[in-house]
mmCIF file of C-alpha atoms in Angstrom:
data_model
loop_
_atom_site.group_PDB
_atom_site.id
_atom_site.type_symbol
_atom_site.label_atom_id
_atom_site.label_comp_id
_atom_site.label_asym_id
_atom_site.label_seq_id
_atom_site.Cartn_x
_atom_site.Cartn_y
_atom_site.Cartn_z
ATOM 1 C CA UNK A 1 -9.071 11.355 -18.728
ATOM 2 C CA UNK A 2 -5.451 12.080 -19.979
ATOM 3 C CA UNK A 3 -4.590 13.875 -16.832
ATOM 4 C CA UNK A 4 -6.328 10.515 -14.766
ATOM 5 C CA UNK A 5 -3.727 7.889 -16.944
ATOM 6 C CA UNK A 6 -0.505 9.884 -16.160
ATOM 7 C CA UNK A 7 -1.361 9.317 -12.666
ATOM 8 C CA UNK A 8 -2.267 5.806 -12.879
ATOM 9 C CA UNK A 9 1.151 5.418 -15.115
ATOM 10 C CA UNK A 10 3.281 7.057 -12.219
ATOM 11 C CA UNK A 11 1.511 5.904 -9.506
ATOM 12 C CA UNK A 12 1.924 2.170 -10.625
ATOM 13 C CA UNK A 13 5.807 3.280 -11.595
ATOM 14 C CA UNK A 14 6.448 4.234 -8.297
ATOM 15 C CA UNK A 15 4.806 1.053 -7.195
ATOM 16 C CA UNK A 16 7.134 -1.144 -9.305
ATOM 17 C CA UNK A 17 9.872 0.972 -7.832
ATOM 18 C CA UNK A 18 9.243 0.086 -4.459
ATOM 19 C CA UNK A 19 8.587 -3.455 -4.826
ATOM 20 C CA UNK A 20 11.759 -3.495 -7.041
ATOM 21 C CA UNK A 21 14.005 -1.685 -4.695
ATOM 22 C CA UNK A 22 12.671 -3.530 -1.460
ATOM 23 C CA UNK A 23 13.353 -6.699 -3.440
ATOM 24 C CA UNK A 24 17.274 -5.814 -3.675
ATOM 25 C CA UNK A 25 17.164 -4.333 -0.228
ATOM 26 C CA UNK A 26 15.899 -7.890 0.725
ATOM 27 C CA UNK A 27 18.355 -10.092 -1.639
ATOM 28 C CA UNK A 28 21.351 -7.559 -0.026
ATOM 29 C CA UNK A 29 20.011 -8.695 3.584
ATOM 30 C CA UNK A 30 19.855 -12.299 2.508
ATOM 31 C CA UNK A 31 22.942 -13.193 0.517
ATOM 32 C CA UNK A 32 25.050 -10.016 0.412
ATOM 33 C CA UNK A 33 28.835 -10.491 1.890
ATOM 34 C CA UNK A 34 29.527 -8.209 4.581
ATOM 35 C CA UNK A 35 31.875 -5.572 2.340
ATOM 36 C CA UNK A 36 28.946 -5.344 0.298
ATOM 37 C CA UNK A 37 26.443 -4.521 3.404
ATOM 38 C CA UNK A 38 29.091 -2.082 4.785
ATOM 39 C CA UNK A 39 29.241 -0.523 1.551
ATOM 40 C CA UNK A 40 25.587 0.016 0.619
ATOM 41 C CA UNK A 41 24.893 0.937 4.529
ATOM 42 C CA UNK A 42 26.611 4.063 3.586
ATOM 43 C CA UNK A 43 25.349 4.464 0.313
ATOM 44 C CA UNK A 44 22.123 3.994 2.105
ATOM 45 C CA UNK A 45 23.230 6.701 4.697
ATOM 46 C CA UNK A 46 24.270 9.319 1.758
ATOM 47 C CA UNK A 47 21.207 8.964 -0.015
ATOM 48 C CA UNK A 48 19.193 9.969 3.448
ATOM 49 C CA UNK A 49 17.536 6.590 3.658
ATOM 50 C CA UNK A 50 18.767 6.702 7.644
ATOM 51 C CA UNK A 51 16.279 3.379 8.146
ATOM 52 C CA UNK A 52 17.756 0.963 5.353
ATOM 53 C CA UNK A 53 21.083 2.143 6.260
ATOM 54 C CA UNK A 54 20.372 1.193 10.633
ATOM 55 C CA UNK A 55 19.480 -2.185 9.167
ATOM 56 C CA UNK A 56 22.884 -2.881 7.755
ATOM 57 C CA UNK A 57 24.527 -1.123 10.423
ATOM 58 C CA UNK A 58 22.655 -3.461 12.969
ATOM 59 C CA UNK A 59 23.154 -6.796 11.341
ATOM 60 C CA UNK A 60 27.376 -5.613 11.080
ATOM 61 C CA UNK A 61 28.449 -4.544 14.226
ATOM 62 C CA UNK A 62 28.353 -7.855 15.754
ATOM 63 C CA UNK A 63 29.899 -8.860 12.456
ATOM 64 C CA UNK A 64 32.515 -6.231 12.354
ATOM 65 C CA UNK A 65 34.451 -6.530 15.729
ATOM 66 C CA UNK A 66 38.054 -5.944 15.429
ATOM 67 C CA UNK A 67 37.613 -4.805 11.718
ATOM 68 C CA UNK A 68 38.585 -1.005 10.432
ATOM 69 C CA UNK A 69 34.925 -0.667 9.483
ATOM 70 C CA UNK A 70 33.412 -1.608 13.260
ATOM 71 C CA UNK A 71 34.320 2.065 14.354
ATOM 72 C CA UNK A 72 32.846 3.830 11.633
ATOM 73 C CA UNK A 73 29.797 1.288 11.386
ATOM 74 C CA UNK A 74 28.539 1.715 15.003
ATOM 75 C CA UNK A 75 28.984 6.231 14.532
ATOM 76 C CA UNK A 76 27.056 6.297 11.581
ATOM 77 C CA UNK A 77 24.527 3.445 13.291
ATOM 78 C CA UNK A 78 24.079 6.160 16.048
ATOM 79 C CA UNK A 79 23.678 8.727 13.610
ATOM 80 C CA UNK A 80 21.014 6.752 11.826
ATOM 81 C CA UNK A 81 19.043 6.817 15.356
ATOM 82 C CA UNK A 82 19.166 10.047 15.320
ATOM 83 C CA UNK A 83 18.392 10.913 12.011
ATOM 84 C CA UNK A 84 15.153 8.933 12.717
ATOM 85 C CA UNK A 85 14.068 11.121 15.780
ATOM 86 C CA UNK A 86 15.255 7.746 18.194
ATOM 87 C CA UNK A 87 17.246 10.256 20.633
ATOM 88 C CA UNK A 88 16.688 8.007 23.141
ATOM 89 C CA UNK A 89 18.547 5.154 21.688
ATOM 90 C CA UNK A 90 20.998 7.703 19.671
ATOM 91 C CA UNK A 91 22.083 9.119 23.225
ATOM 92 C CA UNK A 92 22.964 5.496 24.413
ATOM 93 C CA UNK A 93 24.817 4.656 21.504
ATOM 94 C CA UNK A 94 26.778 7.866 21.340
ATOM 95 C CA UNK A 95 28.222 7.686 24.445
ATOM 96 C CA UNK A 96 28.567 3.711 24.027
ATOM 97 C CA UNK A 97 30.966 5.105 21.197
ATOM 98 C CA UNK A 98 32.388 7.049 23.181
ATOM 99 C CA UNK A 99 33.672 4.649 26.211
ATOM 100 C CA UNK A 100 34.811 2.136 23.382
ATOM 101 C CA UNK A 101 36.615 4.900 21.097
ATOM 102 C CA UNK A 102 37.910 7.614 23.731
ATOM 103 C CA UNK A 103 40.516 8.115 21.200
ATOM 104 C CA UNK A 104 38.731 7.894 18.084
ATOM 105 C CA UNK A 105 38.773 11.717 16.010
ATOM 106 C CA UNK A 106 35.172 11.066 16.433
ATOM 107 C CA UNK A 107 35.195 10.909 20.112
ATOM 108 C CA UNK A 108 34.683 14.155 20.800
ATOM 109 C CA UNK A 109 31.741 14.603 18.263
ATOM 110 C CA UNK A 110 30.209 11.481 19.865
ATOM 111 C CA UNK A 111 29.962 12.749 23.521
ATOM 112 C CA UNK A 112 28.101 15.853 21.821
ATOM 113 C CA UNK A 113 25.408 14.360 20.177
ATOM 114 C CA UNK A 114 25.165 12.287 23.399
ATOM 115 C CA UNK A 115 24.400 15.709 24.903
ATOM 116 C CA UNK A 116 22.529 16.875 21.981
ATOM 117 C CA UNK A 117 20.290 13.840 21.678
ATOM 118 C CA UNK A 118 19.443 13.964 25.636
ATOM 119 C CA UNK A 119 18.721 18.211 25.084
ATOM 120 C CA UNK A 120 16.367 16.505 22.112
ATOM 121 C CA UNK A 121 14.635 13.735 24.263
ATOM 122 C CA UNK A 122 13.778 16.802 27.019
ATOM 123 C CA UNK A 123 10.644 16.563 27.715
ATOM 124 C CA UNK A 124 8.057 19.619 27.116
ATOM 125 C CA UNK A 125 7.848 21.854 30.599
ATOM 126 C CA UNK A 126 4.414 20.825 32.179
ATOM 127 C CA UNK A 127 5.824 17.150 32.241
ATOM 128 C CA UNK A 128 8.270 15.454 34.531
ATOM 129 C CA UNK A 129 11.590 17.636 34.068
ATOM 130 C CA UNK A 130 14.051 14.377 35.163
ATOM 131 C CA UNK A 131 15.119 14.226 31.603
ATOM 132 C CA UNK A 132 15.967 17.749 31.330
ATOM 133 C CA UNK A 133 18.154 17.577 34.507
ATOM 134 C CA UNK A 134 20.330 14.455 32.388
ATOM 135 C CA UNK A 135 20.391 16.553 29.784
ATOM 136 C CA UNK A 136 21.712 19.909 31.538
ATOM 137 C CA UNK A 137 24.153 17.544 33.292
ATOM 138 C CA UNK A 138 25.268 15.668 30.394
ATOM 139 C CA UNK A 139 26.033 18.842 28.193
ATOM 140 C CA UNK A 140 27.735 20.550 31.315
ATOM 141 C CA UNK A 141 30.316 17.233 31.300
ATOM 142 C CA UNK A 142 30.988 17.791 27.737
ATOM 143 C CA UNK A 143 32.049 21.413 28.187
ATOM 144 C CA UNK A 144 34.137 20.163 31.749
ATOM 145 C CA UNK A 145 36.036 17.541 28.855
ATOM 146 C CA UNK A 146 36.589 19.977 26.149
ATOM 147 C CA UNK A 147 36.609 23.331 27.351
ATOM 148 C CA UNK A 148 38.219 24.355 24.263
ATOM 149 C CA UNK A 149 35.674 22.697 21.852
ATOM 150 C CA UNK A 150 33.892 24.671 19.021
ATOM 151 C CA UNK A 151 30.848 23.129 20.327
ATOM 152 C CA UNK A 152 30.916 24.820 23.533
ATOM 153 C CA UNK A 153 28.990 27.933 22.609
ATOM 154 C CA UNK A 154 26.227 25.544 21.414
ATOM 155 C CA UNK A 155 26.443 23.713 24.893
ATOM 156 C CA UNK A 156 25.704 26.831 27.021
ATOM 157 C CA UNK A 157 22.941 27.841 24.734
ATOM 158 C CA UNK A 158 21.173 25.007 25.414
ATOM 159 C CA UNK A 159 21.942 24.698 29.095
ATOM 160 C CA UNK A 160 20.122 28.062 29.288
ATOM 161 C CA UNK A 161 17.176 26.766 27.011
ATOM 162 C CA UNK A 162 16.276 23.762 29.305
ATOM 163 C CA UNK A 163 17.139 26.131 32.721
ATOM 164 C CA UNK A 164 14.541 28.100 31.736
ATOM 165 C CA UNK A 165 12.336 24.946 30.864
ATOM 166 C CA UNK A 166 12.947 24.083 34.369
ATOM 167 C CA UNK A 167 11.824 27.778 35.243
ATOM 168 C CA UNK A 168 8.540 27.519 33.607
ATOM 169 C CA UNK A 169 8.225 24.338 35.237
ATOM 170 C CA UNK A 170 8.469 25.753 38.365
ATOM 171 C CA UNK A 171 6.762 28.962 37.689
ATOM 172 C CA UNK A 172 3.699 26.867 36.570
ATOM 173 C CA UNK A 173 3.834 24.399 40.081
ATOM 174 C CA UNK A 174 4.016 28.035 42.560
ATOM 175 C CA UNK A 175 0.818 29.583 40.287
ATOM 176 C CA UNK A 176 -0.797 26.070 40.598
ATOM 177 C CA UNK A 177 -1.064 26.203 44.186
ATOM 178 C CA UNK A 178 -2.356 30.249 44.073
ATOM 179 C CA UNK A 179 -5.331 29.072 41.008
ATOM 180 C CA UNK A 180 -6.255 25.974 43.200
ATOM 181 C CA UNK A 181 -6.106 27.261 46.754
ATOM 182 C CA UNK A 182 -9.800 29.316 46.895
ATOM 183 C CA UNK A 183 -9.121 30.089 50.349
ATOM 184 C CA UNK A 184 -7.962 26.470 51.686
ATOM 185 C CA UNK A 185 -5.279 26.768 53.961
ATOM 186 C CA UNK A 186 -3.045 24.112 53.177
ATOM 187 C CA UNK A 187 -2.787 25.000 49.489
ATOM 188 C CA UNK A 188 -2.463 28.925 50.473
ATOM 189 C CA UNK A 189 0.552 28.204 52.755
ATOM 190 C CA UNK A 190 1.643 25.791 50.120
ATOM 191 C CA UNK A 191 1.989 28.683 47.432
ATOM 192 C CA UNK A 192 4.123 30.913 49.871
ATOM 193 C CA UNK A 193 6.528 28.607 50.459
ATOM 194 C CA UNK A 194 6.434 27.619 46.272
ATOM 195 C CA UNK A 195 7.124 31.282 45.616
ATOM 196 C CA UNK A 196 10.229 31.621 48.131
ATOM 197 C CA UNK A 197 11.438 28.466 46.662
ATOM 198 C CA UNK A 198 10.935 29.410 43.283
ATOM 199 C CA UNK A 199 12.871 32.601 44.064
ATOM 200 C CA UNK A 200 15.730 31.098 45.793
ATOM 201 C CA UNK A 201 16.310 28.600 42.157
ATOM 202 C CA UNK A 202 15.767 31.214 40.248
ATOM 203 C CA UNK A 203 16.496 34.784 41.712
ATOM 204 C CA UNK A 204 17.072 36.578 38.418
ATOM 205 C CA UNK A 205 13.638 35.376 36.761
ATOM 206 C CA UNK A 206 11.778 37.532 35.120
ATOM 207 C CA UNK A 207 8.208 35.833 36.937
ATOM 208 C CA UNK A 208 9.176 36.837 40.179
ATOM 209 C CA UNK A 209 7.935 40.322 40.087
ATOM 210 C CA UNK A 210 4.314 38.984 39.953
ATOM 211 C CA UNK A 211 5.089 35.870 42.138
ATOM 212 C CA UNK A 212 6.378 38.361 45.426
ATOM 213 C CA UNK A 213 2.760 40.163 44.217
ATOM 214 C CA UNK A 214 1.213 36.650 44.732
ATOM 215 C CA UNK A 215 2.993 35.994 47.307
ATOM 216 C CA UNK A 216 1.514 38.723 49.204
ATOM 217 C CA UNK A 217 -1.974 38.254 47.773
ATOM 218 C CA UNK A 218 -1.324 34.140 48.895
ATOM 219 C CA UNK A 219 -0.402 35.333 52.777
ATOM 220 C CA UNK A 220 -2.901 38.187 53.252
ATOM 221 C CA UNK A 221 -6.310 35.580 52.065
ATOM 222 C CA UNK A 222 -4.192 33.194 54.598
ATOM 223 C CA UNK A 223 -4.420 36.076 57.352
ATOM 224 C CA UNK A 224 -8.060 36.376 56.541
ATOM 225 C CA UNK A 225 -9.411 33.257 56.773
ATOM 226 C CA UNK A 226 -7.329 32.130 59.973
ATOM 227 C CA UNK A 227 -8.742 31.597 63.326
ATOM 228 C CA UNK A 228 -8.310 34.583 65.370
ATOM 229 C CA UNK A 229 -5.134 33.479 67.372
ATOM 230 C CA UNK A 230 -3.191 32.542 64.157
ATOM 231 C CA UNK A 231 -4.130 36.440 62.379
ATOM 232 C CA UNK A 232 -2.014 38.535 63.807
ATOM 233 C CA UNK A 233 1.250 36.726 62.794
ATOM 234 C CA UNK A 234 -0.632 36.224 59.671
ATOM 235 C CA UNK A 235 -1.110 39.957 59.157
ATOM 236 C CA UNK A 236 2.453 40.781 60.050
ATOM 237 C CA UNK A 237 3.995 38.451 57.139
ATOM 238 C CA UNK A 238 1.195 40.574 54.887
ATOM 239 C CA UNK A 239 3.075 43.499 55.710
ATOM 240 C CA UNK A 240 6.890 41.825 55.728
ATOM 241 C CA UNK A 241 5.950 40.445 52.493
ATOM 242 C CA UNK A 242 4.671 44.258 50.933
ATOM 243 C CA UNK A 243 8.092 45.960 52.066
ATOM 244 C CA UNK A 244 10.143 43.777 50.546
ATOM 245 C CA UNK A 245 8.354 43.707 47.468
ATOM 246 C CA UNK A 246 8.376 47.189 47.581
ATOM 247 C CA UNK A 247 11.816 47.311 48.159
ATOM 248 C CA UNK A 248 12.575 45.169 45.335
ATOM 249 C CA UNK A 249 9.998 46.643 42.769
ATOM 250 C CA UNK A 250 9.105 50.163 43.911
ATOM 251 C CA UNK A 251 7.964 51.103 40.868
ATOM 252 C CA UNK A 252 6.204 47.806 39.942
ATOM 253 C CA UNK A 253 2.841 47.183 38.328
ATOM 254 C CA UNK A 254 1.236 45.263 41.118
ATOM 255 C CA UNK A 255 1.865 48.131 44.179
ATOM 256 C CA UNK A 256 -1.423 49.090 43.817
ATOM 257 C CA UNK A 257 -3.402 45.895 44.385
ATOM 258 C CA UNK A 258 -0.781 44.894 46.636
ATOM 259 C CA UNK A 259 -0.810 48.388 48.488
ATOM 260 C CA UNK A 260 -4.666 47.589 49.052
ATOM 261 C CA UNK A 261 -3.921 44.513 51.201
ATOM 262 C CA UNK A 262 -0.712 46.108 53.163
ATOM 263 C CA UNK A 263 -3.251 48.740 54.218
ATOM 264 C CA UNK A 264 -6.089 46.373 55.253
ATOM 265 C CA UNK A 265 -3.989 44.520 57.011
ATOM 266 C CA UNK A 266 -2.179 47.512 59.269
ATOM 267 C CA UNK A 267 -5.942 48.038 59.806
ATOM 268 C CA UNK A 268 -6.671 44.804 61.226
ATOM 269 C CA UNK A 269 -3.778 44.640 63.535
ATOM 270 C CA UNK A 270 -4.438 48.119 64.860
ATOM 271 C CA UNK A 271 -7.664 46.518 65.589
ATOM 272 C CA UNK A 272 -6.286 43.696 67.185
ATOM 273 C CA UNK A 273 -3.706 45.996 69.048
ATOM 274 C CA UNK A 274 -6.426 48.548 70.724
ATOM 275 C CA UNK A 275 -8.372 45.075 71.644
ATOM 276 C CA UNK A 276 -5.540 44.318 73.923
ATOM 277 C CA UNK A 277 -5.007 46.922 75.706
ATOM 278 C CA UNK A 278 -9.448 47.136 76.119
ATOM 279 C CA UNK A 279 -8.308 43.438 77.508
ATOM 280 C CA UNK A 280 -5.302 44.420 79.425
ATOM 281 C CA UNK A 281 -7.324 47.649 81.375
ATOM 282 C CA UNK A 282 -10.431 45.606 82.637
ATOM 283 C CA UNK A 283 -7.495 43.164 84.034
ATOM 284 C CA UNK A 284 -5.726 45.709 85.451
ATOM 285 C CA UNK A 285 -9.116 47.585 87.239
ATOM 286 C CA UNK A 286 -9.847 43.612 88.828
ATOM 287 C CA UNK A 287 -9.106 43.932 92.079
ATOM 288 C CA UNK A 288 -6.046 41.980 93.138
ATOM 289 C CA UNK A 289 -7.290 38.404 94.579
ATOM 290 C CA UNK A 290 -4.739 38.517 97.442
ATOM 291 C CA UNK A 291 -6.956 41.641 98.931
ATOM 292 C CA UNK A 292 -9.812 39.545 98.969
ATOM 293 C CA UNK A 293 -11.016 37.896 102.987
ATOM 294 C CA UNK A 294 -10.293 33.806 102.950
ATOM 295 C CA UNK A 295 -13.682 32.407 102.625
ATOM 296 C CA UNK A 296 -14.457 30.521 105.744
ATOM 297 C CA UNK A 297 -15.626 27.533 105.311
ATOM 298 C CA UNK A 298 -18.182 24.907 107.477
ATOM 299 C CA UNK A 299 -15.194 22.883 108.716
ATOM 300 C CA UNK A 300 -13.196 25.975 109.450
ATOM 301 C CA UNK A 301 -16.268 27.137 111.713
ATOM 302 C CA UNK A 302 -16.410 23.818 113.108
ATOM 303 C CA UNK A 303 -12.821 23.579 114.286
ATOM 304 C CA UNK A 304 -13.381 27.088 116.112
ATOM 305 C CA UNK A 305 -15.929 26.178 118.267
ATOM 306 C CA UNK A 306 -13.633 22.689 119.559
ATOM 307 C CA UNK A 307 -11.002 25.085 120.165
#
């Protein structure tokens, strides 16, 4: 029962708190003079309470052009978006700072948490990667303007995070086409040329050991399942494909499996090769139709007997 009153007691204390402490936050809105909003917005800001403090910053800036306070009011009102997890809107007013205040000693700051917001506001790999190519961009522009900057470390760390975001990205889009192609043409060619271009973006990845595998594994079910005039080039990509996986992994963990298709496939165009020259000999023993008599024909016979 005790226990059950001390929580009643602090629960309606915190209550009172609240209503008491929204009040004044209210009253400050309502009738407070602008020094007085400037002054609790940072108060506001110190204390961690990032959405009270946005408020005031807000309701100033219109307030505060031309004033000593307008720079500082529309940093911290950036920073406030931030704090809140708002990276879109923090990354648009951080570099609105920025083109107002080139000169400010906050400049520089301001064009990084532009950057930083945007690496923030990336959205997660099996989504649409546009905002990851901003952000990429926007951090490589901050490192073009300050080279020398102590947040320049921080910049290429990140540029490497969201490259390899894009890598997974892409890595996930060449495998799609290999898990939904079950022997349909289209999506089997589609997953070849995935893989090459997933290679050519991204030639030291360490995926592309099993994607030249798939690769193979894509073009030799290709091979297989193509009408008969379409195999042999088919077959002969199975085997281009195997060297230069070989040549690139010789002592990989898919030779085997892959091994198993090169083989199949040499098979199948030796096949094909002792078919044509079965076709090319009963060609050859035809006898040549310009040895054959001209069939005479009715009229032929006719136009003898005038003559």
């Amino acid at each position: 029962m005790l226990k059950n009153n001390r929580a009643s007691y602090f629960l309606l204390f915190f209550a009172v708190l609240i209503i008491t402490s929204c009040s004044k936050f209210s009253k400050l809105q309502k009738t407070g003079t602008d020094q007085q909003k400037y002054d609790a917005a940072m108060t506001y800001y110190k204390k961690g309470d990032f959405y009270r403090s946005g408020l005031l910053f807000e309701e100033l800036i219109p307030l505060l052009k031309g004033s000593n306070e307008s720079e500082l009011a529309q940093f911290y009102y950036a920073y406030t978006q931030y704090q809140q997890g708002q990276y879109n809107t923090s990354q648009f007013l951080f570099k609105k700072f920025y083109d107002t205040y080139a000169r400010s000693d906050y400049a520089q700051e301001a064009l990084y948490m532009h950057a930083f917001s945007l690496y923030k506001d990336s959205a997660p790999h099996n989504l649409d990667q546009a905002s990851t190519f901003t952000a990429i961009s926007a951090m490589q522009d901050f490192i073009n303007t300050y080279p020398q900057s102590t947040f320049r470390d921080e910049c290429t760390r990140y540029i490497l995070e969201l490259r390899e975001k894009l890598e997974l990205k892409a890595y996930d889009k060449a495998k799609l086409y290999y898990k939904i192609s079950d022997f349909n043409m289209m999506s089997l060619k589609s997953a070849v040329i995935s893989i090459d271009n997933f290679r050519k973006d991204f030639p030291d990845s360490k995926f592309n050991e099993e994607l030249a595998y798939l690769k193979v594994e894509s073009q030799y079910n290709l091979a297989s399942n193509s009408f008969s005039v379409k195999q042999k080039d088919r077959y002969l990509d199975v085997v281009k494909f195997y060297k230069e996986m070989v040549d690139k992994y010789p002592t990989g963990k898919y030779l085997r499996d892959a091994e198993k298709m090169f083989e199949n496939s040499q098979k199948e165009l030796e096949i094909m090769a002792q078919a044509e020259k079965e076709r090319q000999k009963q060609l050859e023993a035809q006898p040549d139709s310009g040895s054959k008599p001209t069939k005479v024909t009715a009229s032929t016979s006719a136009d003898q007997k005038q003559n």
